[in-house]
């Protein structure tokens, strides 16, 4: 979960750093208070998970809720980029189809004139 939130922070907000804690710190001001707190819960859980005995004592529901809060905020941020990519892809496909049909018509015209 922390890896996914870390990746989303890097791709959506341009956060820098080797781990979630550094990435949250680099973009903390860009996050709303609720998301910043949820990210703090994930950072604390990531730190605590390194010790096996403490990892068993972590509140899984709180971590799931924090993950959901971070994910729900970060995933839609790339919507405009995804829309632009889809539009470019569709435009490219249409241009290719027009090119193929145009070449087929040109070839048919040349074939008919030559006969």
PDB file of N, CA and C in Angstrom:
ATOM      1  N   UNK A   1       0.819  -1.192   0.000  1.00  0.00           N
ATOM      2  CA  UNK A   1       0.000   0.000   0.000  1.00  0.00           C
ATOM      3  C   UNK A   1       0.864   1.257   0.000  1.00  0.00           C
ATOM      4  N   UNK A   2       1.899   1.245   0.842  1.00  0.00           N
ATOM      5  CA  UNK A   2       2.744   2.434   0.914  1.00  0.00           C
ATOM      6  C   UNK A   2       3.492   2.653  -0.391  1.00  0.00           C
ATOM      7  N   UNK A   3       3.843   1.574  -1.064  1.00  0.00           N
ATOM      8  CA  UNK A   3       4.537   1.708  -2.343  1.00  0.00           C
ATOM      9  C   UNK A   3       3.622   2.339  -3.385  1.00  0.00           C
ATOM     10  N   UNK A   4       2.350   1.967  -3.370  1.00  0.00           N
ATOM     11  CA  UNK A   4       1.410   2.532  -4.334  1.00  0.00           C
ATOM     12  C   UNK A   4       1.183   4.021  -4.067  1.00  0.00           C
ATOM     13  N   UNK A   5       1.023   4.399  -2.810  1.00  0.00           N
ATOM     14  CA  UNK A   5       0.840   5.808  -2.470  1.00  0.00           C
ATOM     15  C   UNK A   5       2.108   6.590  -2.822  1.00  0.00           C
ATOM     16  N   UNK A   6       3.248   6.011  -2.567  1.00  0.00           N
ATOM     17  CA  UNK A   6       4.515   6.658  -2.903  1.00  0.00           C
ATOM     18  C   UNK A   6       4.631   6.876  -4.405  1.00  0.00           C
ATOM     19  N   UNK A   7       4.252   5.874  -5.174  1.00  0.00           N
ATOM     20  CA  UNK A   7       4.285   5.985  -6.630  1.00  0.00           C
ATOM     21  C   UNK A   7       3.299   7.046  -7.123  1.00  0.00           C
ATOM     22  N   UNK A   8       2.101   7.070  -6.552  1.00  0.00           N
ATOM     23  CA  UNK A   8       1.107   8.070  -6.942  1.00  0.00           C
ATOM     24  C   UNK A   8       1.584   9.481  -6.612  1.00  0.00           C
ATOM     25  N   UNK A   9       2.218   9.646  -5.462  1.00  0.00           N
ATOM     26  CA  UNK A   9       2.760  10.957  -5.102  1.00  0.00           C
ATOM     27  C   UNK A   9       3.809  11.409  -6.117  1.00  0.00           C
ATOM     28  N   UNK A  10       4.637  10.481  -6.529  1.00  0.00           N
ATOM     29  CA  UNK A  10       5.694  10.833  -7.483  1.00  0.00           C
ATOM     30  C   UNK A  10       5.115  11.153  -8.856  1.00  0.00           C
ATOM     31  N   UNK A  11       4.177  10.347  -9.347  1.00  0.00           N
ATOM     32  CA  UNK A  11       3.655  10.554 -10.691  1.00  0.00           C
ATOM     33  C   UNK A  11       2.665  11.705 -10.758  1.00  0.00           C
ATOM     34  N   UNK A  12       1.815  11.845  -9.765  1.00  0.00           N
ATOM     35  CA  UNK A  12       0.764  12.862  -9.828  1.00  0.00           C
ATOM     36  C   UNK A  12       1.211  14.230  -9.335  1.00  0.00           C
ATOM     37  N   UNK A  13       2.045  14.258  -8.300  1.00  0.00           N
ATOM     38  CA  UNK A  13       2.444  15.532  -7.711  1.00  0.00           C
ATOM     39  C   UNK A  13       3.919  15.859  -7.897  1.00  0.00           C
ATOM     40  N   UNK A  14       4.671  14.934  -8.473  1.00  0.00           N
ATOM     41  CA  UNK A  14       6.094  15.182  -8.680  1.00  0.00           C
ATOM     42  C   UNK A  14       6.910  15.133  -7.400  1.00  0.00           C
ATOM     43  N   UNK A  15       6.466  14.349  -6.420  1.00  0.00           N
ATOM     44  CA  UNK A  15       7.193  14.240  -5.154  1.00  0.00           C
ATOM     45  C   UNK A  15       8.530  13.551  -5.383  1.00  0.00           C
ATOM     46  N   UNK A  16       9.529  13.992  -4.617  1.00  0.00           N
ATOM     47  CA  UNK A  16      10.867  13.414  -4.745  1.00  0.00           C
ATOM     48  C   UNK A  16      11.268  12.764  -3.432  1.00  0.00           C
ATOM     49  N   UNK A  17      12.076  11.739  -3.542  1.00  0.00           N
ATOM     50  CA  UNK A  17      12.600  11.076  -2.363  1.00  0.00           C
ATOM     51  C   UNK A  17      12.628   9.583  -2.548  1.00  0.00           C
ATOM     52  N   UNK A  18      13.420   8.899  -1.738  1.00  0.00           N
ATOM     53  CA  UNK A  18      13.574   7.453  -1.889  1.00  0.00           C
ATOM     54  C   UNK A  18      12.434   6.635  -1.287  1.00  0.00           C
ATOM     55  N   UNK A  19      11.723   7.200  -0.321  1.00  0.00           N
ATOM     56  CA  UNK A  19      10.659   6.445   0.337  1.00  0.00           C
ATOM     57  C   UNK A  19       9.443   7.339   0.536  1.00  0.00           C
ATOM     58  N   UNK A  20       8.394   6.745   1.086  1.00  0.00           N
ATOM     59  CA  UNK A  20       7.139   7.469   1.278  1.00  0.00           C
ATOM     60  C   UNK A  20       7.316   8.672   2.201  1.00  0.00           C
ATOM     61  N   UNK A  21       8.075   8.517   3.247  1.00  0.00           N
ATOM     62  CA  UNK A  21       8.268   9.605   4.202  1.00  0.00           C
ATOM     63  C   UNK A  21       8.887  10.832   3.534  1.00  0.00           C
ATOM     64  N   UNK A  22       9.898  10.622   2.726  1.00  0.00           N
ATOM     65  CA  UNK A  22      10.552  11.736   2.038  1.00  0.00           C
ATOM     66  C   UNK A  22       9.631  12.361   1.001  1.00  0.00           C
ATOM     67  N   UNK A  23       8.870  11.535   0.307  1.00  0.00           N
ATOM     68  CA  UNK A  23       7.963  12.056  -0.712  1.00  0.00           C
ATOM     69  C   UNK A  23       6.821  12.852  -0.093  1.00  0.00           C
ATOM     70  N   UNK A  24       6.305  12.384   1.026  1.00  0.00           N
ATOM     71  CA  UNK A  24       5.251  13.134   1.715  1.00  0.00           C
ATOM     72  C   UNK A  24       5.814  14.456   2.215  1.00  0.00           C
ATOM     73  N   UNK A  25       7.015  14.427   2.754  1.00  0.00           N
ATOM     74  CA  UNK A  25       7.632  15.654   3.252  1.00  0.00           C
ATOM     75  C   UNK A  25       7.872  16.655   2.126  1.00  0.00           C
ATOM     76  N   UNK A  26       8.227  16.154   0.936  1.00  0.00           N
ATOM     77  CA  UNK A  26       8.529  17.067  -0.164  1.00  0.00           C
ATOM     78  C   UNK A  26       7.281  17.741  -0.724  1.00  0.00           C
ATOM     79  N   UNK A  27       6.130  17.092  -0.620  1.00  0.00           N
ATOM     80  CA  UNK A  27       4.909  17.660  -1.181  1.00  0.00           C
ATOM     81  C   UNK A  27       3.816  17.862  -0.132  1.00  0.00           C
ATOM     82  N   UNK A  28       4.185  17.989   1.130  1.00  0.00           N
ATOM     83  CA  UNK A  28       3.206  18.102   2.206  1.00  0.00           C
ATOM     84  C   UNK A  28       2.298  19.311   2.033  1.00  0.00           C
ATOM     85  N   UNK A  29       2.833  20.407   1.561  1.00  0.00           N
ATOM     86  CA  UNK A  29       2.021  21.617   1.419  1.00  0.00           C
ATOM     87  C   UNK A  29       1.009  21.500   0.281  1.00  0.00           C
ATOM     88  N   UNK A  30       1.227  20.598  -0.646  1.00  0.00           N
ATOM     89  CA  UNK A  30       0.305  20.423  -1.769  1.00  0.00           C
ATOM     90  C   UNK A  30      -0.858  19.511  -1.410  1.00  0.00           C
ATOM     91  N   UNK A  31      -0.758  18.828  -0.275  1.00  0.00           N
ATOM     92  CA  UNK A  31      -1.797  17.892   0.139  1.00  0.00           C
ATOM     93  C   UNK A  31      -2.771  18.560   1.107  1.00  0.00           C
ATOM     94  N   UNK A  32      -4.060  18.245   0.983  1.00  0.00           N
ATOM     95  CA  UNK A  32      -5.015  18.729   1.978  1.00  0.00           C
ATOM     96  C   UNK A  32      -4.717  18.111   3.347  1.00  0.00           C
ATOM     97  N   UNK A  33      -5.184  18.758   4.390  1.00  0.00           N
ATOM     98  CA  UNK A  33      -4.893  18.308   5.753  1.00  0.00           C
ATOM     99  C   UNK A  33      -5.313  16.851   5.987  1.00  0.00           C
ATOM    100  N   UNK A  34      -6.482  16.485   5.501  1.00  0.00           N
ATOM    101  CA  UNK A  34      -6.979  15.113   5.696  1.00  0.00           C
ATOM    102  C   UNK A  34      -6.055  14.095   5.031  1.00  0.00           C
ATOM    103  N   UNK A  35      -5.613  14.395   3.841  1.00  0.00           N
ATOM    104  CA  UNK A  35      -4.723  13.475   3.112  1.00  0.00           C
ATOM    105  C   UNK A  35      -3.344  13.464   3.753  1.00  0.00           C
ATOM    106  N   UNK A  36      -2.895  14.613   4.216  1.00  0.00           N
ATOM    107  CA  UNK A  36      -1.586  14.695   4.885  1.00  0.00           C
ATOM    108  C   UNK A  36      -1.582  13.839   6.148  1.00  0.00           C
ATOM    109  N   UNK A  37      -2.678  13.893   6.912  1.00  0.00           N
ATOM    110  CA  UNK A  37      -2.769  13.044   8.119  1.00  0.00           C
ATOM    111  C   UNK A  37      -2.783  11.565   7.748  1.00  0.00           C
ATOM    112  N   UNK A  38      -3.546  11.216   6.716  1.00  0.00           N
ATOM    113  CA  UNK A  38      -3.612   9.819   6.277  1.00  0.00           C
ATOM    114  C   UNK A  38      -2.241   9.338   5.809  1.00  0.00           C
ATOM    115  N   UNK A  39      -1.529  10.189   5.094  1.00  0.00           N
ATOM    116  CA  UNK A  39      -0.180   9.827   4.654  1.00  0.00           C
ATOM    117  C   UNK A  39       0.744   9.656   5.858  1.00  0.00           C
ATOM    118  N   UNK A  40       0.546  10.473   6.900  1.00  0.00           N
ATOM    119  CA  UNK A  40       1.333  10.326   8.124  1.00  0.00           C
ATOM    120  C   UNK A  40       1.090   8.981   8.796  1.00  0.00           C
ATOM    121  N   UNK A  41      -0.163   8.523   8.763  1.00  0.00           N
ATOM    122  CA  UNK A  41      -0.486   7.202   9.320  1.00  0.00           C
ATOM    123  C   UNK A  41       0.246   6.119   8.542  1.00  0.00           C
ATOM    124  N   UNK A  42       0.272   6.251   7.209  1.00  0.00           N
ATOM    125  CA  UNK A  42       0.974   5.256   6.392  1.00  0.00           C
ATOM    126  C   UNK A  42       2.485   5.289   6.627  1.00  0.00           C
ATOM    127  N   UNK A  43       3.031   6.483   6.802  1.00  0.00           N
ATOM    128  CA  UNK A  43       4.467   6.602   7.081  1.00  0.00           C
ATOM    129  C   UNK A  43       4.796   5.934   8.413  1.00  0.00           C
ATOM    130  N   UNK A  44       3.974   6.194   9.427  1.00  0.00           N
ATOM    131  CA  UNK A  44       4.199   5.577  10.739  1.00  0.00           C
ATOM    132  C   UNK A  44       4.063   4.062  10.655  1.00  0.00           C
ATOM    133  N   UNK A  45       3.101   3.595   9.893  1.00  0.00           N
ATOM    134  CA  UNK A  45       2.913   2.150   9.732  1.00  0.00           C
ATOM    135  C   UNK A  45       4.101   1.532   8.998  1.00  0.00           C
ATOM    136  N   UNK A  46       4.617   2.234   8.009  1.00  0.00           N
ATOM    137  CA  UNK A  46       5.775   1.726   7.276  1.00  0.00           C
ATOM    138  C   UNK A  46       6.995   1.624   8.195  1.00  0.00           C
ATOM    139  N   UNK A  47       7.172   2.641   9.031  1.00  0.00           N
ATOM    140  CA  UNK A  47       8.290   2.593   9.980  1.00  0.00           C
ATOM    141  C   UNK A  47       8.109   1.459  10.988  1.00  0.00           C
ATOM    142  N   UNK A  48       6.893   1.292  11.495  1.00  0.00           N
ATOM    143  CA  UNK A  48       6.630   0.266  12.505  1.00  0.00           C
ATOM    144  C   UNK A  48       6.685  -1.139  11.927  1.00  0.00           C
ATOM    145  N   UNK A  49       6.385  -1.270  10.650  1.00  0.00           N
ATOM    146  CA  UNK A  49       6.353  -2.595  10.033  1.00  0.00           C
ATOM    147  C   UNK A  49       7.736  -3.214   9.919  1.00  0.00           C
ATOM    148  N   UNK A  50       8.765  -2.428  10.114  1.00  0.00           N
ATOM    149  CA  UNK A  50      10.129  -2.965  10.044  1.00  0.00           C
ATOM    150  C   UNK A  50      10.442  -3.879  11.229  1.00  0.00           C
ATOM    151  N   UNK A  51       9.747  -3.654  12.335  1.00  0.00           N
ATOM    152  CA  UNK A  51       9.934  -4.504  13.519  1.00  0.00           C
ATOM    153  C   UNK A  51       8.785  -5.515  13.557  1.00  0.00           C
ATOM    154  N   UNK A  52       9.072  -6.800  13.458  1.00  0.00           N
ATOM    155  CA  UNK A  52       8.010  -7.807  13.359  1.00  0.00           C
ATOM    156  C   UNK A  52       7.031  -7.814  14.538  1.00  0.00           C
ATOM    157  N   UNK A  53       7.526  -7.613  15.748  1.00  0.00           N
ATOM    158  CA  UNK A  53       6.631  -7.654  16.900  1.00  0.00           C
ATOM    159  C   UNK A  53       5.685  -6.450  16.900  1.00  0.00           C
ATOM    160  N   UNK A  54       6.193  -5.315  16.504  1.00  0.00           N
ATOM    161  CA  UNK A  54       5.354  -4.119  16.465  1.00  0.00           C
ATOM    162  C   UNK A  54       4.409  -4.178  15.268  1.00  0.00           C
ATOM    163  N   UNK A  55       4.853  -4.790  14.192  1.00  0.00           N
ATOM    164  CA  UNK A  55       4.022  -4.869  12.986  1.00  0.00           C
ATOM    165  C   UNK A  55       2.728  -5.626  13.260  1.00  0.00           C
ATOM    166  N   UNK A  56       2.768  -6.604  14.139  1.00  0.00           N
ATOM    167  CA  UNK A  56       1.553  -7.359  14.469  1.00  0.00           C
ATOM    168  C   UNK A  56       0.557  -6.530  15.267  1.00  0.00           C
ATOM    169  N   UNK A  57       1.009  -5.455  15.871  1.00  0.00           N
ATOM    170  CA  UNK A  57       0.139  -4.627  16.705  1.00  0.00           C
ATOM    171  C   UNK A  57      -0.504  -3.474  15.931  1.00  0.00           C
ATOM    172  N   UNK A  58      -0.184  -3.334  14.683  1.00  0.00           N
ATOM    173  CA  UNK A  58      -0.728  -2.226  13.891  1.00  0.00           C
ATOM    174  C   UNK A  58      -2.217  -2.409  13.643  1.00  0.00           C
ATOM    175  N   UNK A  59      -2.927  -1.302  13.606  1.00  0.00           N
ATOM    176  CA  UNK A  59      -4.362  -1.308  13.357  1.00  0.00           C
ATOM    177  C   UNK A  59      -4.604  -1.365  11.847  1.00  0.00           C
ATOM    178  N   UNK A  60      -4.993  -2.526  11.372  1.00  0.00           N
ATOM    179  CA  UNK A  60      -5.163  -2.732   9.937  1.00  0.00           C
ATOM    180  C   UNK A  60      -6.283  -1.859   9.370  1.00  0.00           C
ATOM    181  N   UNK A  61      -7.343  -1.658  10.133  1.00  0.00           N
ATOM    182  CA  UNK A  61      -8.459  -0.835   9.634  1.00  0.00           C
ATOM    183  C   UNK A  61      -8.042   0.616   9.461  1.00  0.00           C
ATOM    184  N   UNK A  62      -7.272   1.132  10.394  1.00  0.00           N
ATOM    185  CA  UNK A  62      -6.807   2.521  10.290  1.00  0.00           C
ATOM    186  C   UNK A  62      -5.870   2.679   9.092  1.00  0.00           C
ATOM    187  N   UNK A  63      -5.044   1.681   8.861  1.00  0.00           N
ATOM    188  CA  UNK A  63      -4.121   1.736   7.724  1.00  0.00           C
ATOM    189  C   UNK A  63      -4.895   1.646   6.413  1.00  0.00           C
ATOM    190  N   UNK A  64      -5.892   0.766   6.358  1.00  0.00           N
ATOM    191  CA  UNK A  64      -6.734   0.650   5.158  1.00  0.00           C
ATOM    192  C   UNK A  64      -7.466   1.957   4.882  1.00  0.00           C
ATOM    193  N   UNK A  65      -7.999   2.580   5.932  1.00  0.00           N
ATOM    194  CA  UNK A  65      -8.714   3.839   5.767  1.00  0.00           C
ATOM    195  C   UNK A  65      -7.765   4.942   5.290  1.00  0.00           C
ATOM    196  N   UNK A  66      -6.570   4.983   5.844  1.00  0.00           N
ATOM    197  CA  UNK A  66      -5.584   5.980   5.425  1.00  0.00           C
ATOM    198  C   UNK A  66      -5.181   5.758   3.967  1.00  0.00           C
ATOM    199  N   UNK A  67      -5.002   4.506   3.595  1.00  0.00           N
ATOM    200  CA  UNK A  67      -4.659   4.186   2.215  1.00  0.00           C
ATOM    201  C   UNK A  67      -5.777   4.606   1.266  1.00  0.00           C
ATOM    202  N   UNK A  68      -7.018   4.312   1.640  1.00  0.00           N
ATOM    203  CA  UNK A  68      -8.161   4.682   0.801  1.00  0.00           C
ATOM    204  C   UNK A  68      -8.260   6.199   0.644  1.00  0.00           C
ATOM    205  N   UNK A  69      -8.017   6.927   1.724  1.00  0.00           N
ATOM    206  CA  UNK A  69      -8.063   8.388   1.665  1.00  0.00           C
ATOM    207  C   UNK A  69      -7.001   8.920   0.714  1.00  0.00           C
ATOM    208  N   UNK A  70      -5.782   8.434   0.832  1.00  0.00           N
ATOM    209  CA  UNK A  70      -4.694   8.883  -0.043  1.00  0.00           C
ATOM    210  C   UNK A  70      -4.961   8.496  -1.490  1.00  0.00           C
ATOM    211  N   UNK A  71      -5.383   7.273  -1.708  1.00  0.00           N
ATOM    212  CA  UNK A  71      -5.636   6.786  -3.061  1.00  0.00           C
ATOM    213  C   UNK A  71      -6.778   7.567  -3.715  1.00  0.00           C
ATOM    214  N   UNK A  72      -7.854   7.792  -2.970  1.00  0.00           N
ATOM    215  CA  UNK A  72      -8.998   8.502  -3.532  1.00  0.00           C
ATOM    216  C   UNK A  72      -8.650   9.935  -3.914  1.00  0.00           C
ATOM    217  N   UNK A  73      -7.714  10.539  -3.202  1.00  0.00           N
ATOM    218  CA  UNK A  73      -7.305  11.899  -3.549  1.00  0.00           C
ATOM    219  C   UNK A  73      -6.320  11.913  -4.712  1.00  0.00           C
ATOM    220  N   UNK A  74      -5.389  10.986  -4.730  1.00  0.00           N
ATOM    221  CA  UNK A  74      -4.297  11.031  -5.702  1.00  0.00           C
ATOM    222  C   UNK A  74      -4.644  10.448  -7.072  1.00  0.00           C
ATOM    223  N   UNK A  75      -5.496   9.439  -7.139  1.00  0.00           N
ATOM    224  CA  UNK A  75      -5.770   8.796  -8.423  1.00  0.00           C
ATOM    225  C   UNK A  75      -6.462   9.709  -9.433  1.00  0.00           C
ATOM    226  N   UNK A  76      -7.467  10.487  -9.066  1.00  0.00           N
ATOM    227  CA  UNK A  76      -8.126  11.320 -10.075  1.00  0.00           C
ATOM    228  C   UNK A  76      -7.266  12.473 -10.588  1.00  0.00           C
ATOM    229  N   UNK A  77      -6.150  12.776  -9.943  1.00  0.00           N
ATOM    230  CA  UNK A  77      -5.349  13.928 -10.347  1.00  0.00           C
ATOM    231  C   UNK A  77      -4.781  13.799 -11.749  1.00  0.00           C
ATOM    232  N   UNK A  78      -4.649  12.611 -12.250  1.00  0.00           N
ATOM    233  CA  UNK A  78      -4.123  12.436 -13.597  1.00  0.00           C
ATOM    234  C   UNK A  78      -5.202  12.338 -14.654  1.00  0.00           C
ATOM    235  N   UNK A  79      -6.437  12.700 -14.323  1.00  0.00           N
ATOM    236  CA  UNK A  79      -7.553  12.539 -15.251  1.00  0.00           C
ATOM    237  C   UNK A  79      -7.351  13.346 -16.526  1.00  0.00           C
ATOM    238  N   UNK A  80      -6.894  14.571 -16.418  1.00  0.00           N
ATOM    239  CA  UNK A  80      -6.716  15.391 -17.621  1.00  0.00           C
ATOM    240  C   UNK A  80      -5.612  14.810 -18.514  1.00  0.00           C
ATOM    241  N   UNK A  81      -4.562  14.305 -17.900  1.00  0.00           N
ATOM    242  CA  UNK A  81      -3.487  13.690 -18.676  1.00  0.00           C
ATOM    243  C   UNK A  81      -3.984  12.425 -19.381  1.00  0.00           C
ATOM    244  N   UNK A  82      -4.777  11.615 -18.676  1.00  0.00           N
ATOM    245  CA  UNK A  82      -5.324  10.406 -19.301  1.00  0.00           C
ATOM    246  C   UNK A  82      -6.281  10.769 -20.433  1.00  0.00           C
ATOM    247  N   UNK A  83      -7.081  11.826 -20.259  1.00  0.00           N
ATOM    248  CA  UNK A  83      -8.001  12.269 -21.302  1.00  0.00           C
ATOM    249  C   UNK A  83      -7.231  12.751 -22.529  1.00  0.00           C
ATOM    250  N   UNK A  84      -6.165  13.498 -22.307  1.00  0.00           N
ATOM    251  CA  UNK A  84      -5.348  13.991 -23.409  1.00  0.00           C
ATOM    252  C   UNK A  84      -4.707  12.829 -24.161  1.00  0.00           C
ATOM    253  N   UNK A  85      -4.198  11.848 -23.428  1.00  0.00           N
ATOM    254  CA  UNK A  85      -3.580  10.681 -24.064  1.00  0.00           C
ATOM    255  C   UNK A  85      -4.607   9.893 -24.877  1.00  0.00           C
ATOM    256  N   UNK A  86      -5.822   9.750 -24.349  1.00  0.00           N
ATOM    257  CA  UNK A  86      -6.866   9.037 -25.075  1.00  0.00           C
ATOM    258  C   UNK A  86      -7.261   9.790 -26.344  1.00  0.00           C
ATOM    259  N   UNK A  87      -7.339  11.111 -26.258  1.00  0.00           N
ATOM    260  CA  UNK A  87      -7.687  11.911 -27.431  1.00  0.00           C
ATOM    261  C   UNK A  87      -6.599  11.805 -28.499  1.00  0.00           C
ATOM    262  N   UNK A  88      -5.339  11.846 -28.085  1.00  0.00           N
ATOM    263  CA  UNK A  88      -4.241  11.697 -29.043  1.00  0.00           C
ATOM    264  C   UNK A  88      -4.251  10.314 -29.684  1.00  0.00           C
ATOM    265  N   UNK A  89      -4.551   9.309 -28.901  1.00  0.00           N
ATOM    266  CA  UNK A  89      -4.606   7.951 -29.424  1.00  0.00           C
ATOM    267  C   UNK A  89      -5.732   7.810 -30.447  1.00  0.00           C
ATOM    268  N   UNK A  90      -6.901   8.337 -30.114  1.00  0.00           N
ATOM    269  CA  UNK A  90      -8.034   8.266 -31.037  1.00  0.00           C
ATOM    270  C   UNK A  90      -7.741   9.071 -32.306  1.00  0.00           C
ATOM    271  N   UNK A  91      -7.140  10.239 -32.151  1.00  0.00           N
ATOM    272  CA  UNK A  91      -6.789  11.050 -33.315  1.00  0.00           C
ATOM    273  C   UNK A  91      -5.796  10.349 -34.218  1.00  0.00           C
ATOM    274  N   UNK A  92      -4.829   9.680 -33.615  1.00  0.00           N
ATOM    275  CA  UNK A  92      -3.852   8.926 -34.394  1.00  0.00           C
ATOM    276  C   UNK A  92      -4.501   7.782 -35.155  1.00  0.00           C
ATOM    277  N   UNK A  93      -5.433   7.095 -34.518  1.00  0.00           N
ATOM    278  CA  UNK A  93      -6.125   5.984 -35.176  1.00  0.00           C
ATOM    279  C   UNK A  93      -6.962   6.496 -36.347  1.00  0.00           C
ATOM    280  N   UNK A  94      -7.649   7.610 -36.145  1.00  0.00           N
ATOM    281  CA  UNK A  94      -8.471   8.177 -37.221  1.00  0.00           C
ATOM    282  C   UNK A  94      -7.593   8.633 -38.378  1.00  0.00           C
ATOM    283  N   UNK A  95      -6.467   9.255 -38.074  1.00  0.00           N
ATOM    284  CA  UNK A  95      -5.550   9.703 -39.128  1.00  0.00           C
ATOM    285  C   UNK A  95      -5.013   8.516 -39.921  1.00  0.00           C
ATOM    286  N   UNK A  96      -4.719   7.434 -39.245  1.00  0.00           N
ATOM    287  CA  UNK A  96      -4.226   6.239 -39.928  1.00  0.00           C
ATOM    288  C   UNK A  96      -5.301   5.668 -40.853  1.00  0.00           C
ATOM    289  N   UNK A  97      -6.533   5.613 -40.394  1.00  0.00           N
ATOM    290  CA  UNK A  97      -7.635   5.084 -41.212  1.00  0.00           C
ATOM    291  C   UNK A  97      -7.844   5.964 -42.444  1.00  0.00           C
ATOM    292  N   UNK A  98      -7.823   7.284 -42.260  1.00  0.00           N
ATOM    293  CA  UNK A  98      -7.985   8.204 -43.395  1.00  0.00           C
ATOM    294  C   UNK A  98      -6.853   7.999 -44.402  1.00  0.00           C
ATOM    295  N   UNK A  99      -5.635   7.826 -43.910  1.00  0.00           N
ATOM    296  CA  UNK A  99      -4.494   7.595 -44.796  1.00  0.00           C
ATOM    297  C   UNK A  99      -4.660   6.308 -45.593  1.00  0.00           C
ATOM    298  N   UNK A 100      -5.060   5.236 -44.935  1.00  0.00           N
ATOM    299  CA  UNK A 100      -5.224   3.942 -45.621  1.00  0.00           C
ATOM    300  C   UNK A 100      -6.339   4.029 -46.656  1.00  0.00           C
ATOM    301  N   UNK A 101      -7.462   4.643 -46.310  1.00  0.00           N
ATOM    302  CA  UNK A 101      -8.573   4.757 -47.261  1.00  0.00           C
ATOM    303  C   UNK A 101      -8.168   5.645 -48.435  1.00  0.00           C
ATOM    304  N   UNK A 102      -7.474   6.725 -48.154  1.00  0.00           N
ATOM    305  CA  UNK A 102      -7.008   7.605 -49.236  1.00  0.00           C
ATOM    306  C   UNK A 102      -6.069   6.888 -50.186  1.00  0.00           C
ATOM    307  N   UNK A 103      -5.147   6.125 -49.639  1.00  0.00           N
ATOM    308  CA  UNK A 103      -4.233   5.362 -50.495  1.00  0.00           C
ATOM    309  C   UNK A 103      -4.976   4.305 -51.302  1.00  0.00           C
ATOM    310  N   UNK A 104      -5.976   3.678 -50.704  1.00  0.00           N
ATOM    311  CA  UNK A 104      -6.762   2.675 -51.431  1.00  0.00           C
ATOM    312  C   UNK A 104      -7.530   3.327 -52.574  1.00  0.00           C
ATOM    313  N   UNK A 105      -8.123   4.497 -52.333  1.00  0.00           N
ATOM    314  CA  UNK A 105      -8.848   5.198 -53.396  1.00  0.00           C
ATOM    315  C   UNK A 105      -7.895   5.644 -54.506  1.00  0.00           C
ATOM    316  N   UNK A 106      -6.730   6.151 -54.140  1.00  0.00           N
ATOM    317  CA  UNK A 106      -5.736   6.556 -55.121  1.00  0.00           C
ATOM    318  C   UNK A 106      -5.277   5.354 -55.951  1.00  0.00           C
ATOM    319  N   UNK A 107      -5.039   4.248 -55.300  1.00  0.00           N
ATOM    320  CA  UNK A 107      -4.645   3.030 -56.011  1.00  0.00           C
ATOM    321  C   UNK A 107      -5.732   2.545 -56.939  1.00  0.00           C
ATOM    322  N   UNK A 108      -6.997   2.623 -56.499  1.00  0.00           N
ATOM    323  CA  UNK A 108      -8.110   2.203 -57.354  1.00  0.00           C
ATOM    324  C   UNK A 108      -8.229   3.112 -58.568  1.00  0.00           C
ATOM    325  N   UNK A 109      -8.057   4.412 -58.364  1.00  0.00           N
ATOM    326  CA  UNK A 109      -8.153   5.370 -59.462  1.00  0.00           C
ATOM    327  C   UNK A 109      -7.054   5.104 -60.489  1.00  0.00           C
ATOM    328  N   UNK A 110      -5.832   4.911 -60.007  1.00  0.00           N
ATOM    329  CA  UNK A 110      -4.711   4.639 -60.914  1.00  0.00           C
ATOM    330  C   UNK A 110      -4.903   3.318 -61.650  1.00  0.00           C
ATOM    331  N   UNK A 111      -5.474   2.352 -61.024  1.00  0.00           N
ATOM    332  CA  UNK A 111      -5.685   1.043 -61.637  1.00  0.00           C
ATOM    333  C   UNK A 111      -6.748   1.117 -62.727  1.00  0.00           C
ATOM    334  N   UNK A 112      -7.818   1.899 -62.427  1.00  0.00           N
ATOM    335  CA  UNK A 112      -8.897   2.044 -63.409  1.00  0.00           C
ATOM    336  C   UNK A 112      -8.414   2.832 -64.622  1.00  0.00           C
ATOM    337  N   UNK A 113      -7.644   3.915 -64.418  1.00  0.00           N
ATOM    338  CA  UNK A 113      -7.126   4.718 -65.521  1.00  0.00           C
ATOM    339  C   UNK A 113      -6.136   3.937 -66.379  1.00  0.00           C
ATOM    340  N   UNK A 114      -5.399   3.034 -65.771  1.00  0.00           N
ATOM    341  CA  UNK A 114      -4.396   2.254 -66.501  1.00  0.00           C
ATOM    342  C   UNK A 114      -5.020   1.134 -67.308  1.00  0.00           C
ATOM    343  N   UNK A 115      -6.247   0.751 -67.010  1.00  0.00           N
ATOM    344  CA  UNK A 115      -6.860  -0.379 -67.722  1.00  0.00           C
ATOM    345  C   UNK A 115      -7.503  -0.028 -68.996  1.00  0.00           C
TER     346      UNK A 115
END
